[in-house]
Coordinates of C-alpha atoms in Angstrom, one line a residue:
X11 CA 80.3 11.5 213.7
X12 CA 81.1 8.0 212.3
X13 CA 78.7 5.3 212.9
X14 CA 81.5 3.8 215.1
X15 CA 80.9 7.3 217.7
X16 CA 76.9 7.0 217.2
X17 CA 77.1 3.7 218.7
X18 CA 79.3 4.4 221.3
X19 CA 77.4 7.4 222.1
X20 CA 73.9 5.4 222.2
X21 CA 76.0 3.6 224.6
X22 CA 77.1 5.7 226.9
X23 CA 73.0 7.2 226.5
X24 CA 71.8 4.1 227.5
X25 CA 74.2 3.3 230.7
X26 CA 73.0 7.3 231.6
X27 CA 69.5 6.0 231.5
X28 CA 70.1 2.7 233.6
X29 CA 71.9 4.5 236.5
X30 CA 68.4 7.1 236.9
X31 CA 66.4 3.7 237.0
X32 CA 65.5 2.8 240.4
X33 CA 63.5 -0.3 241.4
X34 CA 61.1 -0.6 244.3
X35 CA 59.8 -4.0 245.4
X36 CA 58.0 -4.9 248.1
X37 CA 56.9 -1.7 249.8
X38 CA 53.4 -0.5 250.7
X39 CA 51.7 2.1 249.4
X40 CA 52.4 4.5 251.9
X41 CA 56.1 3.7 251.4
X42 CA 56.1 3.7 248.0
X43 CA 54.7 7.4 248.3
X44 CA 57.1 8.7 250.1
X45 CA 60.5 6.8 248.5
X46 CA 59.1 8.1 245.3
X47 CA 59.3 11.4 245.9
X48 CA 62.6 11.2 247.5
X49 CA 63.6 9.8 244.5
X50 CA 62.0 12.5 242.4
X51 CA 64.4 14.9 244.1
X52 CA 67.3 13.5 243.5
X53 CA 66.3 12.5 239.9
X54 CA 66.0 8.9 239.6
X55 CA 62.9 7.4 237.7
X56 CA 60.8 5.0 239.3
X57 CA 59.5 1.6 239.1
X58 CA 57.3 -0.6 241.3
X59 CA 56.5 -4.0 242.0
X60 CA 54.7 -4.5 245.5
X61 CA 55.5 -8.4 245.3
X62 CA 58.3 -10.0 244.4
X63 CA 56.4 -12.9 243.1
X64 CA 55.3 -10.8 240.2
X65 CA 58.7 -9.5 239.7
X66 CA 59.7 -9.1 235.6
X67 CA 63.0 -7.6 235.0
X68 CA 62.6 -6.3 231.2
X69 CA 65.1 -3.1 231.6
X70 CA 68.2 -2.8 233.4
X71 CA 68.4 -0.5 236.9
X72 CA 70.8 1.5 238.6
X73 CA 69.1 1.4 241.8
X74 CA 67.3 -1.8 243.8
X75 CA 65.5 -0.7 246.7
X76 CA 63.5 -3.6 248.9
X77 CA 61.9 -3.9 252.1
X78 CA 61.8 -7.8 252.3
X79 CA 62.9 -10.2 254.5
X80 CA 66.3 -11.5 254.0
X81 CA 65.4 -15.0 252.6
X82 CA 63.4 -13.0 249.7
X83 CA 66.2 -10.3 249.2
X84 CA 68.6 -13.5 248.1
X85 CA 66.0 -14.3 246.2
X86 CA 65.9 -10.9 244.8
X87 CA 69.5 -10.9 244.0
X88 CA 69.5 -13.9 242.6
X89 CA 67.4 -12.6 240.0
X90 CA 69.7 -10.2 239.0
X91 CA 72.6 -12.4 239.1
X92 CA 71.5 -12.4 235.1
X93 CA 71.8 -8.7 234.4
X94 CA 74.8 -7.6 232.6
X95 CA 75.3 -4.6 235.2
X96 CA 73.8 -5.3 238.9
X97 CA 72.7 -2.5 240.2
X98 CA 73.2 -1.5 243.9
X99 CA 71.1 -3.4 246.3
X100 CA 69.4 -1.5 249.5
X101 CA 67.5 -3.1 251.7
X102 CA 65.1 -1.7 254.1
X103 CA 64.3 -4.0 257.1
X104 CA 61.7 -3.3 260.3
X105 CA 63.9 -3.5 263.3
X106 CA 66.6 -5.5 262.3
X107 CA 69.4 -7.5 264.3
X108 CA 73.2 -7.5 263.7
X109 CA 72.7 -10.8 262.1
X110 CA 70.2 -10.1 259.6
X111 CA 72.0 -6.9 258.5
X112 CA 75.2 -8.9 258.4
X113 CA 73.6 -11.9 256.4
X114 CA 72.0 -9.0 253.6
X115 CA 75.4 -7.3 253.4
X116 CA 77.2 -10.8 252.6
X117 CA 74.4 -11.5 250.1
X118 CA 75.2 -7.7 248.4
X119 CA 73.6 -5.4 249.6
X120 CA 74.8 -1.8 249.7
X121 CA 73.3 -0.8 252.5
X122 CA 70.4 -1.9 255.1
X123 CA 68.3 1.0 256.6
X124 CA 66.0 0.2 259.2
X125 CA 62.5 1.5 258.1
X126 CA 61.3 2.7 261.9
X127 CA 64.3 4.8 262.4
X128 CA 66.1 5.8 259.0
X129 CA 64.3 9.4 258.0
X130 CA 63.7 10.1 254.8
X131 CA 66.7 12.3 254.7
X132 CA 68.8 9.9 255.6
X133 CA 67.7 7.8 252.7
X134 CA 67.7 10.9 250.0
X135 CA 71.7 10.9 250.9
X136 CA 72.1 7.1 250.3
X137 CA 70.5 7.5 246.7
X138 CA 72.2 10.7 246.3
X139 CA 75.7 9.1 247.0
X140 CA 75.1 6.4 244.9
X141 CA 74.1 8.6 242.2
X142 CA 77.1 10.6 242.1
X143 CA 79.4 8.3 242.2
X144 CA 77.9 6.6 239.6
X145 CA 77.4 10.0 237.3
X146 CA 81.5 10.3 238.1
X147 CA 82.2 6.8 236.7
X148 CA 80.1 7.8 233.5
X149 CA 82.3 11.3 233.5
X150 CA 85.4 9.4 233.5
X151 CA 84.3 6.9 231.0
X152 CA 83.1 9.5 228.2
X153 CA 86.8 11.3 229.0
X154 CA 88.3 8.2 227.8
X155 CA 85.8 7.8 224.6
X156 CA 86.9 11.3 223.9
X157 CA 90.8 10.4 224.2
X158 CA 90.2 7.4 222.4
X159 CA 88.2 9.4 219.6
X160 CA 91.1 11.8 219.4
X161 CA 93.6 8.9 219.5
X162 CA 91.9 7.4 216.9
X163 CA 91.7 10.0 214.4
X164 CA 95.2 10.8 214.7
X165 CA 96.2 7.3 213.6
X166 CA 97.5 6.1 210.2
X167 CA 95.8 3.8 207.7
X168 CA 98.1 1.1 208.9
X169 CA 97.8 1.7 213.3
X170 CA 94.5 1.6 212.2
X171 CA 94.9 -1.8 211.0
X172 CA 96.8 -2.8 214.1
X173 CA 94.3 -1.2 216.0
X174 CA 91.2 -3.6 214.7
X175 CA 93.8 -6.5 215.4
X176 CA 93.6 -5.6 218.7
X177 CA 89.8 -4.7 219.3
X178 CA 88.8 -8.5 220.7
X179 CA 91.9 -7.6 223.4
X180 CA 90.6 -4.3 224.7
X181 CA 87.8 -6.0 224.6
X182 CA 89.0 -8.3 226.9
X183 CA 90.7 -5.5 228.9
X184 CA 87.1 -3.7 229.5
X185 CA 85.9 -6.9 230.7
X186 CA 88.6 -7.4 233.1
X187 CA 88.4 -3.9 234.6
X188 CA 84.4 -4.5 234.9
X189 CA 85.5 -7.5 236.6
X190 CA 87.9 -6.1 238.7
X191 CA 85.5 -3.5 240.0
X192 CA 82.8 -6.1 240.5
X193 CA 84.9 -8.4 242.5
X194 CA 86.3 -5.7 244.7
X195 CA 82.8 -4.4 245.8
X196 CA 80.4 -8.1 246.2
X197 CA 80.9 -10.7 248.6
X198 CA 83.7 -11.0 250.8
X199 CA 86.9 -9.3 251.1
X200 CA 87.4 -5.2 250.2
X201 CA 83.4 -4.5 249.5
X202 CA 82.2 -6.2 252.2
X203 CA 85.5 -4.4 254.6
X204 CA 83.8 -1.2 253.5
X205 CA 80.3 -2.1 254.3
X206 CA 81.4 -3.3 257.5
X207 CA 82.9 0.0 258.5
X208 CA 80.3 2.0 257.7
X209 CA 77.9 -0.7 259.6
X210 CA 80.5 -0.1 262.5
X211 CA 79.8 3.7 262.3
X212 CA 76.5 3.3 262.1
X213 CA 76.3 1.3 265.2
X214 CA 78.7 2.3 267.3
X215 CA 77.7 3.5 270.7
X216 CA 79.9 6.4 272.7
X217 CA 80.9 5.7 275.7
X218 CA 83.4 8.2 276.9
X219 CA 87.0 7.9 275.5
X220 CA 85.4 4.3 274.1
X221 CA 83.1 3.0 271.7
X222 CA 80.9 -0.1 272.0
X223 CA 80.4 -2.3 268.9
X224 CA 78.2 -5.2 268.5
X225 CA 80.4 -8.3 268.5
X226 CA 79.0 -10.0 265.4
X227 CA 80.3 -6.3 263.3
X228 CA 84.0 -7.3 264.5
X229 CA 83.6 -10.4 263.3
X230 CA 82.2 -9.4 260.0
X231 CA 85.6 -6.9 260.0
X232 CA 87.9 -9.2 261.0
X233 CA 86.2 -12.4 258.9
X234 CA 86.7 -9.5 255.7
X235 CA 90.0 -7.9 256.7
X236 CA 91.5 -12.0 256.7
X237 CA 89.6 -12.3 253.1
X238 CA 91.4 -9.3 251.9
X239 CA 94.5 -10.4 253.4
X240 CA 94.1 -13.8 251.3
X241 CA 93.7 -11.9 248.3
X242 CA 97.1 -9.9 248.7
X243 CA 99.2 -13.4 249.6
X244 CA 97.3 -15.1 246.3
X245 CA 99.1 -12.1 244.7
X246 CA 102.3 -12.2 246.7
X247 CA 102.3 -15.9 245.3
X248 CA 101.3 -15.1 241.8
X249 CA 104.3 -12.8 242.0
X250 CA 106.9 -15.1 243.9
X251 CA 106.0 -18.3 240.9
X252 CA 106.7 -15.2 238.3
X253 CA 110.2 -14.3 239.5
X254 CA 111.4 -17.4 240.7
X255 CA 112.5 -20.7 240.3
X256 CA 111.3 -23.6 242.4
X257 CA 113.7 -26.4 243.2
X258 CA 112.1 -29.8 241.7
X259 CA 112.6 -33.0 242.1
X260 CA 111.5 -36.1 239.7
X261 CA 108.6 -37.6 240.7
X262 CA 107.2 -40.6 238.3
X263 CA 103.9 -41.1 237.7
X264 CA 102.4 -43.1 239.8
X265 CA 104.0 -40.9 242.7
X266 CA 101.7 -37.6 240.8
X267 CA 98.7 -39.7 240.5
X268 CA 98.8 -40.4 244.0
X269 CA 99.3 -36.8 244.9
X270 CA 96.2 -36.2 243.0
X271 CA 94.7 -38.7 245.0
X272 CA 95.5 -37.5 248.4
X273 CA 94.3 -33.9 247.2
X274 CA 90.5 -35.7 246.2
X275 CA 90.3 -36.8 249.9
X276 CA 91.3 -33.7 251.3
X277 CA 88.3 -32.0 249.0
X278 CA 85.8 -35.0 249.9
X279 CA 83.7 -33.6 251.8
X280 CA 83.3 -30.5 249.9
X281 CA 82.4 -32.6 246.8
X282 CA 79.7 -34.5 249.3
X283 CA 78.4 -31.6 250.5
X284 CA 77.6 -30.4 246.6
X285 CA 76.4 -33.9 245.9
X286 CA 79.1 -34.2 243.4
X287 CA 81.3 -37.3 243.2
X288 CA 85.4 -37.7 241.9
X289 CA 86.7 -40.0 240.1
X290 CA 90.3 -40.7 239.2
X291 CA 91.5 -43.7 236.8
X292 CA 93.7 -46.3 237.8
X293 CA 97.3 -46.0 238.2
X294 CA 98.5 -47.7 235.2
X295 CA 102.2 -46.9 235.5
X296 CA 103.7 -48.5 238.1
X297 CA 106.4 -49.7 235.8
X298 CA 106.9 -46.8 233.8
X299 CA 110.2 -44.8 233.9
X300 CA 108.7 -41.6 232.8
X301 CA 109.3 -38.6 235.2
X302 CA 108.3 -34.9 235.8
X303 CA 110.4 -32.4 237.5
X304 CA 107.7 -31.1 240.7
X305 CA 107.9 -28.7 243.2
X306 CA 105.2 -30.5 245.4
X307 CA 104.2 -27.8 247.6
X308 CA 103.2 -25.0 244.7
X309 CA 101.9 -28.0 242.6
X310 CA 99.8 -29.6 245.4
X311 CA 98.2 -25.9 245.2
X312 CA 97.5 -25.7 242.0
X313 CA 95.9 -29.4 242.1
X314 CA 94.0 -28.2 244.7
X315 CA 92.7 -25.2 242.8
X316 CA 91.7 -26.9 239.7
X317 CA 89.6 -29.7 241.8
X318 CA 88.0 -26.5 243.8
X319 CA 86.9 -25.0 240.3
X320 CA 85.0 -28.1 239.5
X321 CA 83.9 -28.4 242.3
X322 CA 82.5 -24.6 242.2
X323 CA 81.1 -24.7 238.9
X324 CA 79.4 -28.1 238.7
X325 CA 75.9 -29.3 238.6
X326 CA 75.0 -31.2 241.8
X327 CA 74.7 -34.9 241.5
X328 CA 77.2 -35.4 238.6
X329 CA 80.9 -36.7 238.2
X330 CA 84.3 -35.0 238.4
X331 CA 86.6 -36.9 236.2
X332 CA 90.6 -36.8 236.8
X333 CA 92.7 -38.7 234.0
X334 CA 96.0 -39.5 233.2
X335 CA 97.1 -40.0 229.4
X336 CA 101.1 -40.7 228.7
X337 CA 102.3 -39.4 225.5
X338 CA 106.2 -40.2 224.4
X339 CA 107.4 -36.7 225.5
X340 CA 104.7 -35.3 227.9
X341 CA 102.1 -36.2 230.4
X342 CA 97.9 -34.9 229.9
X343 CA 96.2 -34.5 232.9
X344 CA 92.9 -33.6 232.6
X345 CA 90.1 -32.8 234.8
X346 CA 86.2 -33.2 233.2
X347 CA 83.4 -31.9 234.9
X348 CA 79.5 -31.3 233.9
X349 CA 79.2 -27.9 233.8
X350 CA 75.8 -25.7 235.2
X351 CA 74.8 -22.8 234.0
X352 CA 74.1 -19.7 236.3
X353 CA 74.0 -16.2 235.9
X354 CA 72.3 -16.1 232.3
X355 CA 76.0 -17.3 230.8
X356 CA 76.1 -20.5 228.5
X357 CA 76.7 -23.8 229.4
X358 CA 80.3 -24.8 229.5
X359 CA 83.4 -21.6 228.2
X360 CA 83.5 -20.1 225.1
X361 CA 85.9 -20.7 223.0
X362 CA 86.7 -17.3 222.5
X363 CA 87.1 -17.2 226.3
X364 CA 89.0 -20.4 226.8
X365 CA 92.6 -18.2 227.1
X366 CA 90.6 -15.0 229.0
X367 CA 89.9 -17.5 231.8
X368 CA 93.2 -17.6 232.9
X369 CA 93.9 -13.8 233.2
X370 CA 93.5 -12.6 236.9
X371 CA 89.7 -11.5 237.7
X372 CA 88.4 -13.0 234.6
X373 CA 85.1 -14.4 235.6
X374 CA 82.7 -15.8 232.9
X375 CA 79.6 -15.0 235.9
X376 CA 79.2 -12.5 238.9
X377 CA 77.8 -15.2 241.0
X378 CA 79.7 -15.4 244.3
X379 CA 80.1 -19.5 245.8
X380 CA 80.1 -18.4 249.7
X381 CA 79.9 -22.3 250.2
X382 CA 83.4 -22.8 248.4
X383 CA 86.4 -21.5 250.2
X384 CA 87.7 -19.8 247.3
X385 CA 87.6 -15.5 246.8
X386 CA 85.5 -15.7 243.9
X387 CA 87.9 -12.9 242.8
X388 CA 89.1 -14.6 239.4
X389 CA 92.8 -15.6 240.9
X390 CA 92.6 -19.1 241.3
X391 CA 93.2 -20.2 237.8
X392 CA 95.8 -17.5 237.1
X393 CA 97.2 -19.0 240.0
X394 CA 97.4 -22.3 238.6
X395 CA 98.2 -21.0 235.2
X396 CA 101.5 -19.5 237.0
X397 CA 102.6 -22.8 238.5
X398 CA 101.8 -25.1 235.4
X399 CA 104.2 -23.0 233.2
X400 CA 106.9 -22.9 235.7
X401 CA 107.1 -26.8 235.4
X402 CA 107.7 -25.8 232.2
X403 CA 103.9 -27.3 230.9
X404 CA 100.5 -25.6 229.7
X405 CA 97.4 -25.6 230.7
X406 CA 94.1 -25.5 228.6
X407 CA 90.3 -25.0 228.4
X408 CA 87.6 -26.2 226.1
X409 CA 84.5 -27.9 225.8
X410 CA 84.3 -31.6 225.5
X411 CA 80.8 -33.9 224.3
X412 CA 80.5 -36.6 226.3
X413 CA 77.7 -39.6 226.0
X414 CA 79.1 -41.3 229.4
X415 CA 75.0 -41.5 230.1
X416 CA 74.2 -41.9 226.3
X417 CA 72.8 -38.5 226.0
X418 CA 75.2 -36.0 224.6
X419 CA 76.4 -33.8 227.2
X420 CA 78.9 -30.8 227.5
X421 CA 81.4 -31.2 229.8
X422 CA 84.6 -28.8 230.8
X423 CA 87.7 -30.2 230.2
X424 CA 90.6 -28.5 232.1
X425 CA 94.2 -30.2 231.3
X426 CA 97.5 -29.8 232.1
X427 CA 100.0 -30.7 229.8
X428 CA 103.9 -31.7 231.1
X429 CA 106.7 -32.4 229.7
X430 CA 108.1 -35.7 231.0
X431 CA 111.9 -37.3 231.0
X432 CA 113.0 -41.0 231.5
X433 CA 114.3 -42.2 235.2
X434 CA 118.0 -43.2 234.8

């Protein structure tokens, strides 16, 4: 086996080892007795922390069992907001209400039991599910080691070649599908639609030829069911910008900046809200002839979405910049804004994810923004990515230093560049 098969297999080893790692925190001893040796039976290995306080994630787990009170299990999750995998999330609550179960489910978790009237076999069939599925996924994933093994040692000298070309790529690719699946099952939309079925089931009362849901669960549905709704039309648009051509007319520049302008105020009191303040420079070209060919409506959208990704990933009480800079044959708008960092991931974007960002679900963190009205799926920059290129510009990502305060500081510069043509 080449040292190339060790690793991947000590991989592989290791992901075994997380998914049998469950977490208990905040139950009693009595509790802890008996979830303990439910887990025994189903084969998970246990670990214990009665108070969250003293919590010290040094391992990754599988499994996160808690019986705390909702404010602590965000808390919790927050936490493992950092971990490169998160694990599943199940919350045990005494005699809960719709709301509180609803609140935990929005924050991640996989299921909410209530510990008065969930028996313990109820509970050995959650872990068990989870456990399967998750010893299926690790099935499926050795299957493709083994295909790409045999793939691999079929190739010639120079596919091999092309091959370690295109390792940072499916790279990439991995990340995207991890991203994929971890955007499908947290936070709104398709997860939470499945969790709020099965809440549904749970729940529902017979009564004859009927069955009576609490209100606050068809909300929940309907709330998700619109999300996932949202996520298909971002698509449907992603798709319509791909395959056709939008009628545009010439708009100069000071008509663009004031587009930008009008877009600000319509995000303003978002921006407040975060504590976050924008600032756009002057119109300075009144008098100038230069002119861009814009479809307003699908560029108002993409406007839009880049001031709700500053807004999204900035820290609170800084400065969103929007400038304009008029070059002979294009315009640069760019949009600054002081990054912070969350979910373990560095300040700012890596270079060598500056073009990743703008493939659909790329997402640099798995923190979900529930007070932004974006999906949090990864779509909105590929979204704007679409539009910029059919007004025949480019957009582009980096990592500016600024010393606006005198104290170097990175900011995220994200600029669109246009190409421009002179007003008759």
């Amino acid at each position: 086996m080449t040292n190339a098969g060790i690793e991947k297999k000590d991989v592989r080893q290791s992901e075994s080892r997380t998914k049998k790692n469950i977490l208990l925190v905040g139950t009693d001893p009595e509790r802890t007795e008996l979830i303990t040796k439910i887990c025994e039976e189903v084969g998970l290995t246990v670990f214990h922390f009665p108070v969250l306080e003293n919590l010290k994630i040094d391992r990754d787990f599988g499994i996160v069992y808690s019986e705390l009170d909702v404010s602590q299990f965000e808390t919790l999750a927050r936490m493992f907001s950092k971990s490169k995998r998160s694990p599943s999330f199940i919350l045990g609550l005494d005699n809960p209400d719709t709301k509180a179960i609803v609140k935990a489910v929005r924050l991640g978790a996989y299921d909410c039991i209530d510990i008065n009237e969930t028996s313990p076999k109820e509970i050995k069939e959650t872990l068990r599910h989870i456990k399967e599925n998750w010893e299926l996924d690790l099935l499926q994933d050795n299957l493709e080691t083994e295909r790409f093994n045999k793939i691999q040692g079929d190739l010639d000298w120079n596919s091999f070649r092309k091959d370690l070309i295109r390792k940072d790529l499916q790279t990439k690719s991995a990340y995207l599908i991890s991203n994929i699946r971890t955007s499908l099952s947290q936070g709104s939309g398709f997860g939470a639609l499945v969790s709020a079925i099965g809440l549904i089931r749970k729940k529902a009362k017979q009564n004859g030829n009927h069955y009576e849901v609490p209100a606050t669960l068809i909300d929940l549905l309907v709330s998700n069911a619109e999300t996932a709704n949202r996520i298909i039309e971002i698509f449907n648009e992603m798709d319509y910008f791909i395959h056709n051509a939008q009628i545009k007319e010439e708009y100069s520049i000071s008509q663009i900046h004031n587009l930008f302008k009008k877009e600000i105020q319509n995000v303003y009191e978002l921006a407040r809200f975060k504590k976050l303040h924008i600032k756009i420079c002057e119109d300075k070209y009144v008098s100038s002839r230069a002119a861009v060919g814009i479809h307003e409506e699908s560029f108002k959208k993409a406007v839009e979405e880049l001031l709700l990704n500053a807004i999204k990933f900035s820290e609170a009480e800084t400065t969103i910049y929007v400038l304009f800079t008029l070059k002979k044959r294009k315009l640069l708008i760019s949009v600054l804004n002081s990054p912070k960092i969350e979910g373990g991931s560095k300040k700012g974007i890596p270079n060598e994810e500056s073009e990743f960002v703008f493939q659909p679900f790329a997402r640099l963190t798995k923190y979900v923004h529930e007070d932004i009205p974006t999906l949090d799926y990864g779509l909105g920059l590929p979204l704007v990515e679409k539009i910029v290129s059919n007004h025949e510009g480019k957009i582009a990502t980096f990592n500016v230093t600024s010393f606006l305060d005198e104290e170097e500081e990175t900011m995220v510069l994200m600029e669109m560049d246009l190409p421009i043509s002179q007003k008759v």
